[in-house]
Short mmCIF file of C-alpha atoms in Angstrom, two decimals:
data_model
loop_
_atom_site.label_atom_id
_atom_site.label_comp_id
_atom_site.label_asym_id
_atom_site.label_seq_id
_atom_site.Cartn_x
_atom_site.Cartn_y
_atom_site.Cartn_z
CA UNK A 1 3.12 72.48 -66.80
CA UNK A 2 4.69 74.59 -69.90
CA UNK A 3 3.02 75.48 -73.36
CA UNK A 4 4.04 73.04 -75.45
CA UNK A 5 6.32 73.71 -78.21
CA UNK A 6 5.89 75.01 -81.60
CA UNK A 7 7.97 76.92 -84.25
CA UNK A 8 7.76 80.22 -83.99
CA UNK A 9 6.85 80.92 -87.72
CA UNK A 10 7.09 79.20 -90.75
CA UNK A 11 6.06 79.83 -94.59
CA UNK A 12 5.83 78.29 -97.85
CA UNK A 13 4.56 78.97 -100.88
CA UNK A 14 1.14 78.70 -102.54
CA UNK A 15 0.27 75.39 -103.68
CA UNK A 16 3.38 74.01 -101.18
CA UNK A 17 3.38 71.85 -97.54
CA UNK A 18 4.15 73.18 -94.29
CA UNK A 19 4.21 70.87 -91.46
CA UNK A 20 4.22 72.52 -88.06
CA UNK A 21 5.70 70.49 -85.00
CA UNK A 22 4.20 70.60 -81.31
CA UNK A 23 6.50 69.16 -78.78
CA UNK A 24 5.45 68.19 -75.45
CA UNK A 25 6.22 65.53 -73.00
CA UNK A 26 5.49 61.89 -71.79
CA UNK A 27 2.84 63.72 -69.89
CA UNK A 28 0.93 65.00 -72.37
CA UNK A 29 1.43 64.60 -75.85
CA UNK A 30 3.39 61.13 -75.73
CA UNK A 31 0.72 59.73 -72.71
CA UNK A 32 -2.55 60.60 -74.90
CA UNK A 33 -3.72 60.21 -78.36
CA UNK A 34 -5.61 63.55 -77.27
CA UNK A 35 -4.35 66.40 -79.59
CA UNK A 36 -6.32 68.98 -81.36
CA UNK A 37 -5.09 71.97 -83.72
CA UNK A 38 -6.75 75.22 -84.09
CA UNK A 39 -6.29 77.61 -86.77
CA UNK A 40 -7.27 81.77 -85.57
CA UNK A 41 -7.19 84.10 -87.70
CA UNK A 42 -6.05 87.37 -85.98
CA UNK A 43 -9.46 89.41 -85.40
CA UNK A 44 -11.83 86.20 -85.48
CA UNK A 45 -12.53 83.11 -83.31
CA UNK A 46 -10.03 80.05 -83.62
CA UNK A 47 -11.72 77.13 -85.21
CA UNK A 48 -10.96 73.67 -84.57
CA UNK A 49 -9.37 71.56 -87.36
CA UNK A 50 -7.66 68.44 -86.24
CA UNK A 51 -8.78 66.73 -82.68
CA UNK A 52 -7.84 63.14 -81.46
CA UNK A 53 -4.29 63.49 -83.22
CA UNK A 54 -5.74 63.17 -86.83
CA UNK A 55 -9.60 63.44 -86.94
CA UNK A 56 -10.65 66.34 -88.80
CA UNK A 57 -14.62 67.71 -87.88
CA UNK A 58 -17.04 67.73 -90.68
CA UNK A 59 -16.20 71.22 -93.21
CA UNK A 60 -12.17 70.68 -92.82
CA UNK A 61 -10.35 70.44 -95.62
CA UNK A 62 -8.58 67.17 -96.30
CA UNK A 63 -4.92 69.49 -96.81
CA UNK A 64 -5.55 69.38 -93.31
CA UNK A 65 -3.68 66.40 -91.37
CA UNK A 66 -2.44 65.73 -87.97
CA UNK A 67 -0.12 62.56 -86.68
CA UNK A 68 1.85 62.11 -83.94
CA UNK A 69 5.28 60.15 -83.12
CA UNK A 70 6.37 59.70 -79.21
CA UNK A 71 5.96 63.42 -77.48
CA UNK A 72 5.85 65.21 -80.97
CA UNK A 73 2.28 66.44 -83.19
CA UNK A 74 2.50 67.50 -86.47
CA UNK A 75 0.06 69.43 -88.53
CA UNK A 76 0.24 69.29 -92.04
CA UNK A 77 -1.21 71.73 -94.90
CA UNK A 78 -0.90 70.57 -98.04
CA UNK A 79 -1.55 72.65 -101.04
CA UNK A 80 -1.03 75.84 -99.13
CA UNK A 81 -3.65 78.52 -99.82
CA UNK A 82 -3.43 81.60 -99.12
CA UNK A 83 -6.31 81.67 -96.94
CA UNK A 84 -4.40 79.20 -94.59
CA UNK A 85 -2.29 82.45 -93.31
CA UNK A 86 -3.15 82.12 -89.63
CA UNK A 87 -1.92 81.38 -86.26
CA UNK A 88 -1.93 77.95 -85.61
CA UNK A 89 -2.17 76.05 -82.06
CA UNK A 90 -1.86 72.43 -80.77
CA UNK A 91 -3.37 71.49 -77.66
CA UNK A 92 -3.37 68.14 -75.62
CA UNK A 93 -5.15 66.89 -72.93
CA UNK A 94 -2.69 66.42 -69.77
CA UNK A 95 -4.99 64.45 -67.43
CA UNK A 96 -8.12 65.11 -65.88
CA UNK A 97 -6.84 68.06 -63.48
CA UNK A 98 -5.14 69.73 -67.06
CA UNK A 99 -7.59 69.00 -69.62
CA UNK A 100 -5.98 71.64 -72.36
CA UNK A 101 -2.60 73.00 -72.64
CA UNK A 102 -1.94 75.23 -75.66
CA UNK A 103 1.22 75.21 -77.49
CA UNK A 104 2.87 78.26 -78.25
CA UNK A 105 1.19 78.84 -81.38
CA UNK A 106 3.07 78.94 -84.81
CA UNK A 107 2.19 82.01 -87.54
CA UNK A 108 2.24 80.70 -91.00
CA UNK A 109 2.98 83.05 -93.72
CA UNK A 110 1.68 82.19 -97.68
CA UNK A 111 4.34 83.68 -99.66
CA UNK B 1 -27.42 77.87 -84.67
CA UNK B 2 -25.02 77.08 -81.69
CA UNK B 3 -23.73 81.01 -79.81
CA UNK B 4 -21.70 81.51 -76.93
CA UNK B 5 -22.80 84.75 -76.16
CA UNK B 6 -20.06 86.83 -73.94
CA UNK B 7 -20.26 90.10 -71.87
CA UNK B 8 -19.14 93.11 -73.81
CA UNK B 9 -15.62 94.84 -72.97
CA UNK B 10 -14.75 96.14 -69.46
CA UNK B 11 -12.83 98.74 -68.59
CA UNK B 12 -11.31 98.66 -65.11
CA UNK B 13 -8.72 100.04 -62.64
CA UNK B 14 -6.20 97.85 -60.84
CA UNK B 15 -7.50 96.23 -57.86
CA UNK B 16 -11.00 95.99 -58.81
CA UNK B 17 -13.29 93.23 -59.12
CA UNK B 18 -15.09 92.38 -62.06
CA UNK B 19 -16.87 89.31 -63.46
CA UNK B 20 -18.01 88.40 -67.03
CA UNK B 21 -20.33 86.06 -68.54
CA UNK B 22 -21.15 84.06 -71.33
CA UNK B 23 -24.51 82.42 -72.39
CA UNK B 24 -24.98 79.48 -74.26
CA UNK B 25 -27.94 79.06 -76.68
CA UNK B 26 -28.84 76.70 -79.64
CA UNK B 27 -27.36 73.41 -77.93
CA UNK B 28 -28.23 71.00 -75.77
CA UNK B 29 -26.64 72.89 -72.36
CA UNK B 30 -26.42 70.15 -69.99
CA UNK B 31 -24.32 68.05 -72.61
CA UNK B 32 -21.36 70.57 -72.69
CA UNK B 33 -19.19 72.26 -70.02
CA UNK B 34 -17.88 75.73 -70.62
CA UNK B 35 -14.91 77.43 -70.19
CA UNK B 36 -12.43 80.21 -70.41
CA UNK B 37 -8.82 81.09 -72.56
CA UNK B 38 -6.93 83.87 -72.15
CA UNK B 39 -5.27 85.94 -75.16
CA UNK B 40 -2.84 88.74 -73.61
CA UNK B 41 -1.94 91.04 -76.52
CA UNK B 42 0.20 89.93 -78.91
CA UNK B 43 0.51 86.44 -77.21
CA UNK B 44 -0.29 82.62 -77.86
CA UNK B 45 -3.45 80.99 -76.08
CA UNK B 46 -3.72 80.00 -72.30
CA UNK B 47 -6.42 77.72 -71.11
CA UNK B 48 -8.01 79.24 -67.63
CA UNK B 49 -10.63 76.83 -66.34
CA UNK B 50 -13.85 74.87 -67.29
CA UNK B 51 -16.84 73.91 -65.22
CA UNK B 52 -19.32 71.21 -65.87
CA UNK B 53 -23.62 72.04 -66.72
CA UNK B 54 -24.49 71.84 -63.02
CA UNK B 55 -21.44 73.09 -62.05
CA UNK B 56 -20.55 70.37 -59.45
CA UNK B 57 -16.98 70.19 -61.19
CA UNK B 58 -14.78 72.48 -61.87
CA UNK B 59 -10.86 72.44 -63.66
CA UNK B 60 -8.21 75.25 -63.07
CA UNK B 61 -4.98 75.54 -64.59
CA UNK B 62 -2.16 76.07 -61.79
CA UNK B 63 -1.45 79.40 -63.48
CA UNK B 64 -4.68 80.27 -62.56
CA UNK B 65 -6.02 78.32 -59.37
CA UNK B 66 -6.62 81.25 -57.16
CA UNK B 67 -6.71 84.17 -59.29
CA UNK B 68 -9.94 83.83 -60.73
CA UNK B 69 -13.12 81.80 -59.96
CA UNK B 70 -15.33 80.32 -62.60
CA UNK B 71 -18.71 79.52 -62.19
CA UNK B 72 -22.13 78.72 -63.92
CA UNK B 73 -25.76 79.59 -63.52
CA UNK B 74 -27.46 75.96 -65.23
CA UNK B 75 -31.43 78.34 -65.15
CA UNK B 76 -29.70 80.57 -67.24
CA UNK B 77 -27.04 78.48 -69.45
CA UNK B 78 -24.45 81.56 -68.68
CA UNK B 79 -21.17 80.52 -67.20
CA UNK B 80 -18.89 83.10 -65.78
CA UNK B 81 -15.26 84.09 -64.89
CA UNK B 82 -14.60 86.49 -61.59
CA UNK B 83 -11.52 88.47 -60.55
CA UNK B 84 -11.64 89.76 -56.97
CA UNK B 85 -8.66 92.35 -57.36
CA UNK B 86 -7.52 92.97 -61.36
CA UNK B 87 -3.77 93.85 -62.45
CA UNK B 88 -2.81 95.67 -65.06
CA UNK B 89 -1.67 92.00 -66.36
CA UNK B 90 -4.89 90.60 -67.04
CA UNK B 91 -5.71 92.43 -69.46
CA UNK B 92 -6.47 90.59 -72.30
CA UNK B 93 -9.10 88.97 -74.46
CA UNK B 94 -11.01 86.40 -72.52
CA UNK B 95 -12.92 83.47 -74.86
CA UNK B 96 -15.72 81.63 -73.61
CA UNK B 97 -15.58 77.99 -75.02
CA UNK B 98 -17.66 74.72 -75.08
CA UNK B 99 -16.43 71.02 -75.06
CA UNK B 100 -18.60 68.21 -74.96
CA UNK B 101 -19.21 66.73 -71.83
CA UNK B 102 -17.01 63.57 -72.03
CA UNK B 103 -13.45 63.53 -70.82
CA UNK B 104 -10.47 64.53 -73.11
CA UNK B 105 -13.28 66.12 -75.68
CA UNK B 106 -11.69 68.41 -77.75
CA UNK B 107 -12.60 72.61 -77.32
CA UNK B 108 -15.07 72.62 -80.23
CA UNK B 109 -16.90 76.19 -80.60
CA UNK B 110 -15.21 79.67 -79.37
CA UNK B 111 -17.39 82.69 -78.51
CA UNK B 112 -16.23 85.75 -79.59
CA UNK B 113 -13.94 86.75 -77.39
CA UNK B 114 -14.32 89.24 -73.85
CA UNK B 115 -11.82 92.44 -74.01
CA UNK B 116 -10.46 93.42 -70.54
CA UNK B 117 -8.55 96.60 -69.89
CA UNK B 118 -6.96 97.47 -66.62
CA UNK B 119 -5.47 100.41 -66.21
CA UNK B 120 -5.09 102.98 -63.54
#
């Protein structure tokens, strides 16, 4: 199975939204409501903010959102800080002999 | 205070073998199975494997099935990742995580990360 797909890079501005697509297939992403997003800074551990396609874990900000339509996730950060400059990574379950594929990972810049 | 608690960084020629670890402590270690992601340089994540507590089950990805062998030590809540012959390609940084132990859980704590360097 491939990485799923995300935008390279994006950027906005401070106080802006960036919404960051992951495409995958009718396998993965379209099959299961099983999507999580991590956020990495480069140097530190990745930290979980969005799992089961919207759910955010207990210390997430609420600029934080997921959603999904068909095989596409979306992450959204609203009221970009600039704190939120970090890699950021989907991942869906693909079945119980692929439990975790990675998308490609998309860099956000705070201008 | 929940740690995954991984081997420090390795240094190793091609062809060699080498295994790394990483403990678990401040959790509940039967409830979780552990795992592995790679990070080559410069590059996105790639889930590896994951084995269960008792390590009775075990998950590869196909781009790894036979390259590596993960396994776990439940006596000493330390799971680990094995290479019987490195390249120079997997080098990289190697995370130990944790996911609950219920299918489709979500990767939900990242140790710090395992450098490898192969290099002749």
């Amino acid at each position: 199975q491939s990485a799923l797909t995300q935008p390279r890079s994006l950027s906005g501005s401070p106080g802006q939204s960036v919404t960051i697509s992951c495409t995958g297939t009718t396998s993965d992403v379209g099959r299961y409501n099983f999507v999580s997003w991590y956020q990495h800074h480069p140097g530190k551990v990745p930290k979980l903010l969005i799992f089961e396609v919207y759910k955010r874990p207990s210390g997430v900000p609420d600029r934080f959102s997921g959603s999904k339509s068909d095989n596409t996730a979306s992450l959204t950060i609203s009221g970009l800080q600039a704190e939120d400059e970090a890699d950021y990574y989907c991942c869906s379950y693909a079945g119980t002999y692929t439990p975790y594929l990675f998308g490609t990972g998309t860099e956000v810049t705070v201008l | 205070e929940v740690q995954l608690l991984q081997s420090g960084a390795e240094v190793k020629k091609p062809g060699e073998s080498l295994k790394i670890s990483c403990e678990g402590s401040g959790y509940r270690f039967s409830g979780y199975w552990l795992g592995w992601v790679r990070q080559r340089p410069g590059k996105g994540l790639e889930w590896m494997a994951i084995i269960s507590p008792s390590g009775s089950d075990t998950r590869y990805s196909p781009s790894f099935e036979g390259q590596v062998t993960i396994s776990v030590d439940e006596s000493l809540s330390t799971a680990f990742l094995q290479w019987r012959s490195l390249q120079a390609s997997d080098s990289a940084l190697y995370y130990c995580v944790r996911r609950l132990a219920v299918t489709a859980s979500p990767i939900d704590f990242w140790g710090h990360g395992t450098l490898v360097t192969v290099s002749s």
